[in-house]
Coordinates of N, CA and C in Angstrom, one line a residue:
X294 N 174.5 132.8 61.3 CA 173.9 131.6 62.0 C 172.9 132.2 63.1
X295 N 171.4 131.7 63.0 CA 170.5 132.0 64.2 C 171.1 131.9 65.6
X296 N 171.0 132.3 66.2 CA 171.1 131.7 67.6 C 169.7 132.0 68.4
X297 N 170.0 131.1 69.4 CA 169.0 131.0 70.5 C 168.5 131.3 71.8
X298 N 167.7 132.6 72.1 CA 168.0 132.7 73.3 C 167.0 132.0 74.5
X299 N 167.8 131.7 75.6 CA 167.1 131.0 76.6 C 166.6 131.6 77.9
X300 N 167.0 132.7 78.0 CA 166.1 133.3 78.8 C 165.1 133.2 79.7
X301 N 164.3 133.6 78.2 CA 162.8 133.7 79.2 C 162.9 131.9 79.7
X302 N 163.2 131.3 79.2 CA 163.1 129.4 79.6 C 163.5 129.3 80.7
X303 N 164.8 130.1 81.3 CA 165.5 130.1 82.3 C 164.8 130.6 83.7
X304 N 164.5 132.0 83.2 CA 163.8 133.1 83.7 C 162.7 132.4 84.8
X305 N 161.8 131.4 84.2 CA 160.8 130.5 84.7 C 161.3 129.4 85.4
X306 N 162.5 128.9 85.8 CA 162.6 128.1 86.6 C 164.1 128.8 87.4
X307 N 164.3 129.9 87.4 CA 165.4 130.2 88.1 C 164.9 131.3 89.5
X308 N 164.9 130.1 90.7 CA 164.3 130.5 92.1 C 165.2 131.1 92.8
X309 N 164.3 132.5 93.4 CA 165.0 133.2 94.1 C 164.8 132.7 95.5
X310 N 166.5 133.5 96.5 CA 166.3 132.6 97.3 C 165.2 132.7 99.0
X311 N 164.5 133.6 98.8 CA 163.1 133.8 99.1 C 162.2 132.1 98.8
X312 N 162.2 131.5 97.8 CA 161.4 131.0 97.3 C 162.0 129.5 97.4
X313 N 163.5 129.5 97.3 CA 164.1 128.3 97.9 C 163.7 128.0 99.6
X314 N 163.6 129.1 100.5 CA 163.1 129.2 101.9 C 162.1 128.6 101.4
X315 N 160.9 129.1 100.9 CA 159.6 128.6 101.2 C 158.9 127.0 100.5
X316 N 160.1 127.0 99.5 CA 160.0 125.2 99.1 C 160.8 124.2 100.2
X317 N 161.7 124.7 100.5 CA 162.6 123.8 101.7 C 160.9 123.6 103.2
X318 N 160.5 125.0 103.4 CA 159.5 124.5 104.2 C 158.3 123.6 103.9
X319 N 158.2 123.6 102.5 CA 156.9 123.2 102.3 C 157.6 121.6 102.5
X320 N 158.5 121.5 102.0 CA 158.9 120.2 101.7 C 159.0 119.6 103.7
X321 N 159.4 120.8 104.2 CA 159.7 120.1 105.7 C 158.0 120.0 106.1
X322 N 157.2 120.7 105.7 CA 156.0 120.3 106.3 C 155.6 119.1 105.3
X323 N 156.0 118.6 104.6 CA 155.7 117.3 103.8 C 155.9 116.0 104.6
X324 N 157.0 116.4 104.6 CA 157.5 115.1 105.3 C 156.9 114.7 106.8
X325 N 157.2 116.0 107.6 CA 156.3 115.9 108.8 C 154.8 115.1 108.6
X326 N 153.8 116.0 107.4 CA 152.9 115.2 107.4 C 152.9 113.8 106.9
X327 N 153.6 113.5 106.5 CA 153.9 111.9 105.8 C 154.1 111.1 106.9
X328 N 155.0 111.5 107.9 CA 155.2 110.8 108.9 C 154.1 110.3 110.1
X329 N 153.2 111.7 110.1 CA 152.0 111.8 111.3 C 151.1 110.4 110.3
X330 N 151.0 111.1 109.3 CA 149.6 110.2 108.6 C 150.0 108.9 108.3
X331 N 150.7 108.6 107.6 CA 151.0 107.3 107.6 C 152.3 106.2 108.6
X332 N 152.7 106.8 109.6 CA 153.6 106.5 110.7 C 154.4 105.2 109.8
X333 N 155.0 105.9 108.9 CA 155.9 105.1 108.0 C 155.3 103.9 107.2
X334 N 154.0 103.9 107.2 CA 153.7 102.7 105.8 C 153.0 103.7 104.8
X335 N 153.0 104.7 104.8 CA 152.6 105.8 103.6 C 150.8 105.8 104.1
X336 N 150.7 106.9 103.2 CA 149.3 107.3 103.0 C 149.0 108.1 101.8
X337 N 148.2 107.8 101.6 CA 147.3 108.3 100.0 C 147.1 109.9 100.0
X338 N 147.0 110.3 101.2 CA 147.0 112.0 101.3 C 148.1 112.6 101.4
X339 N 149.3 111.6 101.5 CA 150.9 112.3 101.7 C 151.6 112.6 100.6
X340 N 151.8 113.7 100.2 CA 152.3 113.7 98.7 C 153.9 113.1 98.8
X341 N 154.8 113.1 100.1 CA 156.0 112.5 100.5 C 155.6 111.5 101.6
X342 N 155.6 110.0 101.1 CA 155.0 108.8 102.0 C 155.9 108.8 103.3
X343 N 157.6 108.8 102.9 CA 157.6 108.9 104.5 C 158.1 107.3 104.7
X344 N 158.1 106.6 103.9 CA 158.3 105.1 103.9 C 159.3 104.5 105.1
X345 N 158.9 103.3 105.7 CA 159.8 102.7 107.0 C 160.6 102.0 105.9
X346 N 162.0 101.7 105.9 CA 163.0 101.3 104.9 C 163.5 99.3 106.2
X347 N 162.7 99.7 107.7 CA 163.4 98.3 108.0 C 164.9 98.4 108.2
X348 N 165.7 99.2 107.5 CA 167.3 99.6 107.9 C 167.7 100.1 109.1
X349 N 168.4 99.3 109.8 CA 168.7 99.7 111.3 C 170.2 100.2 111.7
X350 N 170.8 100.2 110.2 CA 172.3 100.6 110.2 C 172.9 100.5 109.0
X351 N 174.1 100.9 108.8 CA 174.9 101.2 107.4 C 175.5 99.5 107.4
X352 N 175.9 99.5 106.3 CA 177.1 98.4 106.1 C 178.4 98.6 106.9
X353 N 179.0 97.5 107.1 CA 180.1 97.5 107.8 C 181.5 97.8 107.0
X354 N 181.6 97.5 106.0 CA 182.3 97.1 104.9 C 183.4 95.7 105.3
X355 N 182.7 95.2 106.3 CA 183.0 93.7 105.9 C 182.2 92.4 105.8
X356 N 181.5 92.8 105.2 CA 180.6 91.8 104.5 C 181.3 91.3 103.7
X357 N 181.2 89.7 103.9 CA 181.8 88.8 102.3 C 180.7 88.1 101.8
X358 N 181.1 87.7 100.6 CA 179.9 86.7 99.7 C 179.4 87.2 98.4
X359 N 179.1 86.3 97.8 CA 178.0 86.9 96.9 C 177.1 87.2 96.7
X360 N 176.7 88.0 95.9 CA 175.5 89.1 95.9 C 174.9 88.7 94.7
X361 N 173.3 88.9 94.8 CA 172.9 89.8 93.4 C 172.2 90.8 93.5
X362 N 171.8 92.1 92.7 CA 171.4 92.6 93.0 C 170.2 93.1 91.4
X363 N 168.9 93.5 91.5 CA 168.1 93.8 90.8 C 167.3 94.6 90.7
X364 N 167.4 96.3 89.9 CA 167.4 97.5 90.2 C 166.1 97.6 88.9
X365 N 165.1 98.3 89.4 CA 163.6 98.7 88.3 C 163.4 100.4 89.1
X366 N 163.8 100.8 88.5 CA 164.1 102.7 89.2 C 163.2 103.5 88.3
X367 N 162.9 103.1 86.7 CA 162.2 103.7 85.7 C 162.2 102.4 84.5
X368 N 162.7 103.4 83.0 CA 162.3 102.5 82.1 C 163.2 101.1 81.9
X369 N 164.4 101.4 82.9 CA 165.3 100.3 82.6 C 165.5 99.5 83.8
X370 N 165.9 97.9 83.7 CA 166.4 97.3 84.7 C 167.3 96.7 84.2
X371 N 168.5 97.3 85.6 CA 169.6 96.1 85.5 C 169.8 95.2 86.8
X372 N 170.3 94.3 86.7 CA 171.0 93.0 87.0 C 172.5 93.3 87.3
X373 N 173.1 92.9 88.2 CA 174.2 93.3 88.9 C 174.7 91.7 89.7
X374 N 175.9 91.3 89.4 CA 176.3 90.1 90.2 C 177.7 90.9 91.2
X375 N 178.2 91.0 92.2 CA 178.9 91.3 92.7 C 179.6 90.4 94.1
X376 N 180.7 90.3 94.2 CA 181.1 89.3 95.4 C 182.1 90.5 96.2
X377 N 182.1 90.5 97.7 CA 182.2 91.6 98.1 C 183.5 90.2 99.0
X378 N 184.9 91.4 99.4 CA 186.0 90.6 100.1 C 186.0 90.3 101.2
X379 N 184.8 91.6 101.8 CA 185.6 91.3 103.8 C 186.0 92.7 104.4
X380 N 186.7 93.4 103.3 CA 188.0 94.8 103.4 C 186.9 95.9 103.1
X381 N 186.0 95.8 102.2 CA 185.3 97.1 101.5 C 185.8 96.9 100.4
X382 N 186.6 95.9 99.4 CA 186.7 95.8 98.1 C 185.2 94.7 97.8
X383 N 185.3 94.9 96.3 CA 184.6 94.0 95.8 C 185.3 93.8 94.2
X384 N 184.4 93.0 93.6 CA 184.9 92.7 92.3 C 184.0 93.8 91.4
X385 N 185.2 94.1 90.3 CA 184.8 95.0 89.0 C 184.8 94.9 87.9
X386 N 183.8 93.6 87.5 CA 183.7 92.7 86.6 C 182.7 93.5 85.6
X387 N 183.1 93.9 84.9 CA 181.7 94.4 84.0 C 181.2 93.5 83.1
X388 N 181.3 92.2 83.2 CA 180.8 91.0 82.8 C 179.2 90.6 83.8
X389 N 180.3 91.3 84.9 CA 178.7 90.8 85.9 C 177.4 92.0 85.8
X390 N 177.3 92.6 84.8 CA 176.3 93.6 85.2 C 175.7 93.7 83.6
X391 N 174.4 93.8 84.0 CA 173.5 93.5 82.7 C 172.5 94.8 82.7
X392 N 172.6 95.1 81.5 CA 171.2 96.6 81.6 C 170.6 96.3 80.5
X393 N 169.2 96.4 80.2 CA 168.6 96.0 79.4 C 167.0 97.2 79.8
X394 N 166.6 97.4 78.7 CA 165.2 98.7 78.6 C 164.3 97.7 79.0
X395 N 162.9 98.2 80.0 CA 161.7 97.5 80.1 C 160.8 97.8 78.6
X396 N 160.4 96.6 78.3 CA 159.4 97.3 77.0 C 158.4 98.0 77.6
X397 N 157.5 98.6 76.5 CA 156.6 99.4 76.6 C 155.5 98.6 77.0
X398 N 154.8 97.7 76.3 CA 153.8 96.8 76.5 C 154.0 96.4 78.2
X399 N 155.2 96.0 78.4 CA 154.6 95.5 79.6 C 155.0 96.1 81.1
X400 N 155.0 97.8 80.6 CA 154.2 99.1 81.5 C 152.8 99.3 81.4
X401 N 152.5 98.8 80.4 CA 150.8 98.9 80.0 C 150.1 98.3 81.0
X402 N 149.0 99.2 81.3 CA 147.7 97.8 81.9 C 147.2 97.1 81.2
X403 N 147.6 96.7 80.1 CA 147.5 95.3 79.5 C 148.0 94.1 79.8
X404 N 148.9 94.9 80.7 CA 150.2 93.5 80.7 C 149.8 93.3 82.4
X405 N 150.0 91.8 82.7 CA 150.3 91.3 83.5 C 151.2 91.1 84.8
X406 N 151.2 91.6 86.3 CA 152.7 91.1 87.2 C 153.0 90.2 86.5
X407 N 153.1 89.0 86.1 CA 153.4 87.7 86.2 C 154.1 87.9 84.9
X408 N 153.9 88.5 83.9 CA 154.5 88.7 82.7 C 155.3 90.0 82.7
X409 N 155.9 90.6 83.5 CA 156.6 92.2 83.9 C 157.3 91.1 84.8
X410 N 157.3 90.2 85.7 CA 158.5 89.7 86.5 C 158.7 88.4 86.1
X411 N 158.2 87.8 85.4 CA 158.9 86.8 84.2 C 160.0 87.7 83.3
X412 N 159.5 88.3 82.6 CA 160.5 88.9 82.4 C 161.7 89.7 82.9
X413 N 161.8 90.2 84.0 CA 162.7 90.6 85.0 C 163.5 89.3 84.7
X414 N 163.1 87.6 85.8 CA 163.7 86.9 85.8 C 164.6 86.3 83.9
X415 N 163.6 86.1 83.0 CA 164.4 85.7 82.2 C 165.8 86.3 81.7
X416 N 165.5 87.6 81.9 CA 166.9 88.6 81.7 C 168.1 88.1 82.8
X417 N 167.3 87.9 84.4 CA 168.4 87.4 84.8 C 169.2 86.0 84.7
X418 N 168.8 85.3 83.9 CA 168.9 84.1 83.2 C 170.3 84.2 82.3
X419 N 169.9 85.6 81.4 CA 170.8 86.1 80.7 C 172.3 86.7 81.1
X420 N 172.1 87.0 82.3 CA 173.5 87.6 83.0 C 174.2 86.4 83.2
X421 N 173.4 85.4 83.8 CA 174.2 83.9 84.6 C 174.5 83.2 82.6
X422 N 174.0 83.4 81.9 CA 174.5 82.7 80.8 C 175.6 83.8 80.2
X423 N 175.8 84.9 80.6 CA 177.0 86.0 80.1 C 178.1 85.4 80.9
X424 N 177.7 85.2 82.0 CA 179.0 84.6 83.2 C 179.4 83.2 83.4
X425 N 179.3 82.3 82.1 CA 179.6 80.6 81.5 C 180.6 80.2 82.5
X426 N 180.2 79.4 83.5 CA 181.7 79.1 83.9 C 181.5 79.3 85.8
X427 N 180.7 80.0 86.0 CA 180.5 80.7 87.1 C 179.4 79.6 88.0
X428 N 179.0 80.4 89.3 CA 178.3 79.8 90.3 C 176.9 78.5 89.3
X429 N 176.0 79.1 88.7 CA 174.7 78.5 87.8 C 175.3 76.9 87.7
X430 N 176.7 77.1 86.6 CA 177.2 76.1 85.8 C 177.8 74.9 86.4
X431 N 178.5 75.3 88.0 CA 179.0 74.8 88.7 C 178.0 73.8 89.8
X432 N 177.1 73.8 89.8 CA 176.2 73.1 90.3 C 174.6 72.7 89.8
X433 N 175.0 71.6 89.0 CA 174.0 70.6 88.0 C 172.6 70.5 88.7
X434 N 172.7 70.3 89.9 CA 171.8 69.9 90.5 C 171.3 71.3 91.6
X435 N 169.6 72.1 90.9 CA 169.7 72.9 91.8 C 169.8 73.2 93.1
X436 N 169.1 71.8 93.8 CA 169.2 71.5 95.1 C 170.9 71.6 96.2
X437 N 171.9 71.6 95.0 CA 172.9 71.2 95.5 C 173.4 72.9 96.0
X438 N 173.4 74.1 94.3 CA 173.7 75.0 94.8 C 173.3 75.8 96.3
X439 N 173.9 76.6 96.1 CA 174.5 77.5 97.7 C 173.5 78.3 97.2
X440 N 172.5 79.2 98.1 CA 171.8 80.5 98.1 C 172.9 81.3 97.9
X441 N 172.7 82.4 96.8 CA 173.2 83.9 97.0 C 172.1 84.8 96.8
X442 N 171.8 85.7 98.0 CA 171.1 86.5 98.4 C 170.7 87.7 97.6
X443 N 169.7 88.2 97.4 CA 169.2 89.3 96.4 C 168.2 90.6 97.1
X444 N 169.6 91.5 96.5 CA 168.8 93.3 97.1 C 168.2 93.5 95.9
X445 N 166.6 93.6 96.3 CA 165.8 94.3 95.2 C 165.5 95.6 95.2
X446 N 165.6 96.5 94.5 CA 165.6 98.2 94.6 C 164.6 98.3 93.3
X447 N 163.2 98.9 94.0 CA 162.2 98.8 93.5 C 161.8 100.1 94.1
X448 N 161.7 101.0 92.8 CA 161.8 102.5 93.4 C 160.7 103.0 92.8
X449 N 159.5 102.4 94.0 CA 157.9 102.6 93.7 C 157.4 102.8 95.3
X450 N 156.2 103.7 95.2 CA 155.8 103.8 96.8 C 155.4 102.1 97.1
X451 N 155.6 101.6 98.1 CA 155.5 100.4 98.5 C 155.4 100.7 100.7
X452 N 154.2 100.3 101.0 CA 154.4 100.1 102.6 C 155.3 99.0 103.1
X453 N 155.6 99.4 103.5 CA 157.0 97.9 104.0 C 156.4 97.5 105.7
X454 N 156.6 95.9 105.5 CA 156.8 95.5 107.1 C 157.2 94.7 107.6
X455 N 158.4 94.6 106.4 CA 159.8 93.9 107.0 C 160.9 94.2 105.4
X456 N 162.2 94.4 106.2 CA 163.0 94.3 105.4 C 163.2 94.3 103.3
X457 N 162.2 92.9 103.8 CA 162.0 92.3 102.2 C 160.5 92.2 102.1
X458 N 159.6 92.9 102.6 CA 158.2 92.6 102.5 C 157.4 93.9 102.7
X459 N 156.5 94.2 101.8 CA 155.9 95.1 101.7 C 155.1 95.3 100.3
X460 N 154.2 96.1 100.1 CA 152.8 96.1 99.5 C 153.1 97.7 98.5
X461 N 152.9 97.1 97.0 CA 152.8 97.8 96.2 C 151.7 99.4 96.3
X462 N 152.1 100.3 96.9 CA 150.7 101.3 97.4 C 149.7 101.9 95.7
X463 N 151.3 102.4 95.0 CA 150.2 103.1 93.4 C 151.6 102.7 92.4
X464 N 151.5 103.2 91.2 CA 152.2 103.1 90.1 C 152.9 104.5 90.0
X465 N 154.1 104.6 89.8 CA 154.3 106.0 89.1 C 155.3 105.7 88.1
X466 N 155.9 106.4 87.0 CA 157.4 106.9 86.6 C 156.3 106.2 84.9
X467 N 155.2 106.5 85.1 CA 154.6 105.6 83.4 C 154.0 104.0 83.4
X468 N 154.7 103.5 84.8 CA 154.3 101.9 84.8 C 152.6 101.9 85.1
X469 N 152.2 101.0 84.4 CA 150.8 101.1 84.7 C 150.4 99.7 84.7
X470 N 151.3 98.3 85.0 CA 151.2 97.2 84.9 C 150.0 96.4 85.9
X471 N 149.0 95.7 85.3 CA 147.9 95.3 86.0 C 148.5 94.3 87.1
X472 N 147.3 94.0 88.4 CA 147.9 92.8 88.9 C 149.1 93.0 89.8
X473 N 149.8 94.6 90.1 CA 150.7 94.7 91.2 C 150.5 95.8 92.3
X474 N 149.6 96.4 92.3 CA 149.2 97.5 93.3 C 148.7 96.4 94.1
X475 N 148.9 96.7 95.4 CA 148.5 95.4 96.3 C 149.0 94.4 97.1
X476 N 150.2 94.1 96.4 CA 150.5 93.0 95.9 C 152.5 93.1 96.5
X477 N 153.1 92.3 97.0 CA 154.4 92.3 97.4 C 155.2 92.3 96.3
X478 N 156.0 93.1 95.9 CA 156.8 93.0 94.4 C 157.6 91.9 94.6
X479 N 158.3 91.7 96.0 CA 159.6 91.0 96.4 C 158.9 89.8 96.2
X480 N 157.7 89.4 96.6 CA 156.8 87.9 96.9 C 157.0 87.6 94.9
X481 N 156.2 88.9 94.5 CA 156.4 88.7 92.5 C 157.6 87.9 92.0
X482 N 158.8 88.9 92.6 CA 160.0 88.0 92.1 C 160.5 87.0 92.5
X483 N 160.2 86.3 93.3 CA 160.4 85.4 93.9 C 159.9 84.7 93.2
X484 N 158.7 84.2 92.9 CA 157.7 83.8 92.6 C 158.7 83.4 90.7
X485 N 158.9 84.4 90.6 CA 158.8 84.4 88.9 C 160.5 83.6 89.0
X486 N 161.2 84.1 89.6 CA 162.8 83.5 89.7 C 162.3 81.8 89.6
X487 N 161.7 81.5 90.7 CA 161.5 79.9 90.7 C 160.7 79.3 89.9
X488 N 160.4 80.1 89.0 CA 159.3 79.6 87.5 C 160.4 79.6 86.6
X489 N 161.6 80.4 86.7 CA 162.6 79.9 85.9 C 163.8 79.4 86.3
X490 N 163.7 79.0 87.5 CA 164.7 77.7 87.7 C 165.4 78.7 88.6
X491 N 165.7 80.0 89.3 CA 166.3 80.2 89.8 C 166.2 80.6 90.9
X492 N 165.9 79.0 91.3 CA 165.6 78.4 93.4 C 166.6 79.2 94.3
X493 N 168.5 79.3 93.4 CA 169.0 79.8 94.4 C 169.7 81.4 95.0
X494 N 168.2 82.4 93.9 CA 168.6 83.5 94.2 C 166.9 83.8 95.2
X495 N 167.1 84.1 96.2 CA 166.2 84.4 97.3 C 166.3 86.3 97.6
X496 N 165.0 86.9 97.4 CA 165.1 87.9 97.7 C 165.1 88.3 99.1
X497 N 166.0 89.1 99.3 CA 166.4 89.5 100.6 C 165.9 90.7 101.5
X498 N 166.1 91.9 100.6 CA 165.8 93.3 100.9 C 165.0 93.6 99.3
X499 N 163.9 95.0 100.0 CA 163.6 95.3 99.1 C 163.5 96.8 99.4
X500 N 164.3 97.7 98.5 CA 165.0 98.9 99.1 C 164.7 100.0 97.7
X501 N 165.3 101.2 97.7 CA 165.0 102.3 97.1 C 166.8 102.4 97.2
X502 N 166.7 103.9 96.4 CA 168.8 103.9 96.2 C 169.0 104.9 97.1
X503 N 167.8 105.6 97.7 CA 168.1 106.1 98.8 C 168.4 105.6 99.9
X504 N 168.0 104.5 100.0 CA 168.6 103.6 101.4 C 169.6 102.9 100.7
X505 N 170.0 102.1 99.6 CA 171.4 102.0 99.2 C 172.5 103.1 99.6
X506 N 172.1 104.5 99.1 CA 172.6 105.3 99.4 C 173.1 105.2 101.0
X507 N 172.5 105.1 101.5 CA 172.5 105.1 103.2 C 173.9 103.9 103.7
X508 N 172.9 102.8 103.0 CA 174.0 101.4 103.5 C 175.5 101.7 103.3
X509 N 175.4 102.5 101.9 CA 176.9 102.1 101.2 C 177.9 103.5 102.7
X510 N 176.8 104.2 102.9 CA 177.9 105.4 104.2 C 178.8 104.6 105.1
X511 N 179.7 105.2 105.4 CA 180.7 104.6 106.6 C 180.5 105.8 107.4
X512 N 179.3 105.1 108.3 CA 178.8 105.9 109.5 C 179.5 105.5 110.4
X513 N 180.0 105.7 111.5 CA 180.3 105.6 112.7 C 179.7 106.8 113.5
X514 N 178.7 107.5 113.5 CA 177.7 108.0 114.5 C 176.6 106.9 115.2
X515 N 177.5 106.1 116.7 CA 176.3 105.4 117.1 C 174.6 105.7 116.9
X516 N 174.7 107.5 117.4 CA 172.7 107.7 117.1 C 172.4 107.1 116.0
X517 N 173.3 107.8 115.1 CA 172.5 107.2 113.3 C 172.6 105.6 113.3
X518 N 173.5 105.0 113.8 CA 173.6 103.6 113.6 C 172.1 103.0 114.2
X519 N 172.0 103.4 115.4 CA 171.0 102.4 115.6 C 169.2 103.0 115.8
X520 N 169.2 104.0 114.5 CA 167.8 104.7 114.5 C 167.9 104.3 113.2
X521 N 166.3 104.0 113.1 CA 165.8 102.9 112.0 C 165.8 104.6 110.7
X522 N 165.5 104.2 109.4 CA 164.9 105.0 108.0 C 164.0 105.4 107.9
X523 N 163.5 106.4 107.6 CA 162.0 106.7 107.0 C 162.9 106.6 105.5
X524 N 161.6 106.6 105.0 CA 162.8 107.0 103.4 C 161.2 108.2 102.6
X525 N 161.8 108.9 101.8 CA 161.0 110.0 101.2 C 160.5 109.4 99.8

């Protein structure tokens, strides 16, 4: 039986630690410059933007309520319903969580925002019709339902300047969709949720999973609690 050797494949990506020093700096002079040049809404010369995340602290872990949550990181998005106790539990319903591939067409610059977050929304359409029985069903009249609040994790350079508001800077990860560089993704979904009837999910935050990362910490360092994010 052939075998295969990997070597030389290896050979080329295996850094000595000379060269681990000198990427750790380049990376520290990155950020530095990200910071100077774009003082946290990015810049087009910053190869690490440096992004203001608006996060002023970790979660407490007693937050109660319902959630939703709506995650576009690359080719896939999922949809997440979660109701959190009070304690740091929550519910572990894998009924409430939906994953589904972005097509290809509508990463194209053929395709439309409005048709890339229509679609977002109709899928979330699909999770509340997976969960029959639940909050949607329970209130006939949309006016009547209760808002449950929505973290959007839109893991694209975007200038932020506020919480849930901030400006599409460029495309990366293959998306090349017309109509959103510019342009507030969080305003997009919004926009598209209430084209399909869903008045009472309101976007809240609009975050990266590196600041997820952050929230979900049980910090109790006052400094870090009350010094705002850059995010990378």
């Amino acid at each position: 039986m052939a075998t295969c050797d990997f070597s030389e494949t290896l050979a080329s990506i295996d850094l000595s630690f000379d060269k681990t020093v000198e990427v750790k700096e380049f990376m520290k002079a990155q950020f530095t410059k990200g910071l100077e040049l774009g003082n946290g809404h990015g810049h087009k010369d910053a190869q690490i933007k440096m992004l203001n995340s608006y996060i002023m602290a970790p979660a407490t872990g007693k937050e109660k309520g319902v959630y939703y949550a709506v995650d576009i990181g690359g080719t896939n998005l999922r949809i997440i319903r979660v109701e959190l106790f009070g304690d740091g539990s929550y519910n572990d319903d894998h009924n409430d969580e939906f994953k589904v591939g972005i097509p290809k067409k509508l990463m194209a610059p053929e395709s439309t925002a409005e048709e890339l977050f229509d679609y977002i929304a109709d899928q979330a359409v699909v999770l509340f019709n997976r969960n029959e029985g639940k909050e949607p069903d329970q209130y006939p009249d949309p006016l009547q339902r209760p808002f449950f609040p929505v973290g959007f994790t839109f893991s694209f350079p975007c200038s932020q300047t506020a919480v849930n508001r901030g400006i599409l800077m460029e495309w990366t990860k293959g998306f090349a969709t017309s109509g959103c560089v510019g342009k507030d993704p969080a305003v997009l979904l919004d926009d598209a949720f209430r084209l399909a009837g869903l008045l009472f999910l309101p976007v809240i935050g609009r975050w990266t999973w590196v600041t997820i990362a952050f929230l979900l910490l049980n910090v109790n360092d006052a400094q870090i609690q009350h010094r705002n994010l850059d995010l990378i």
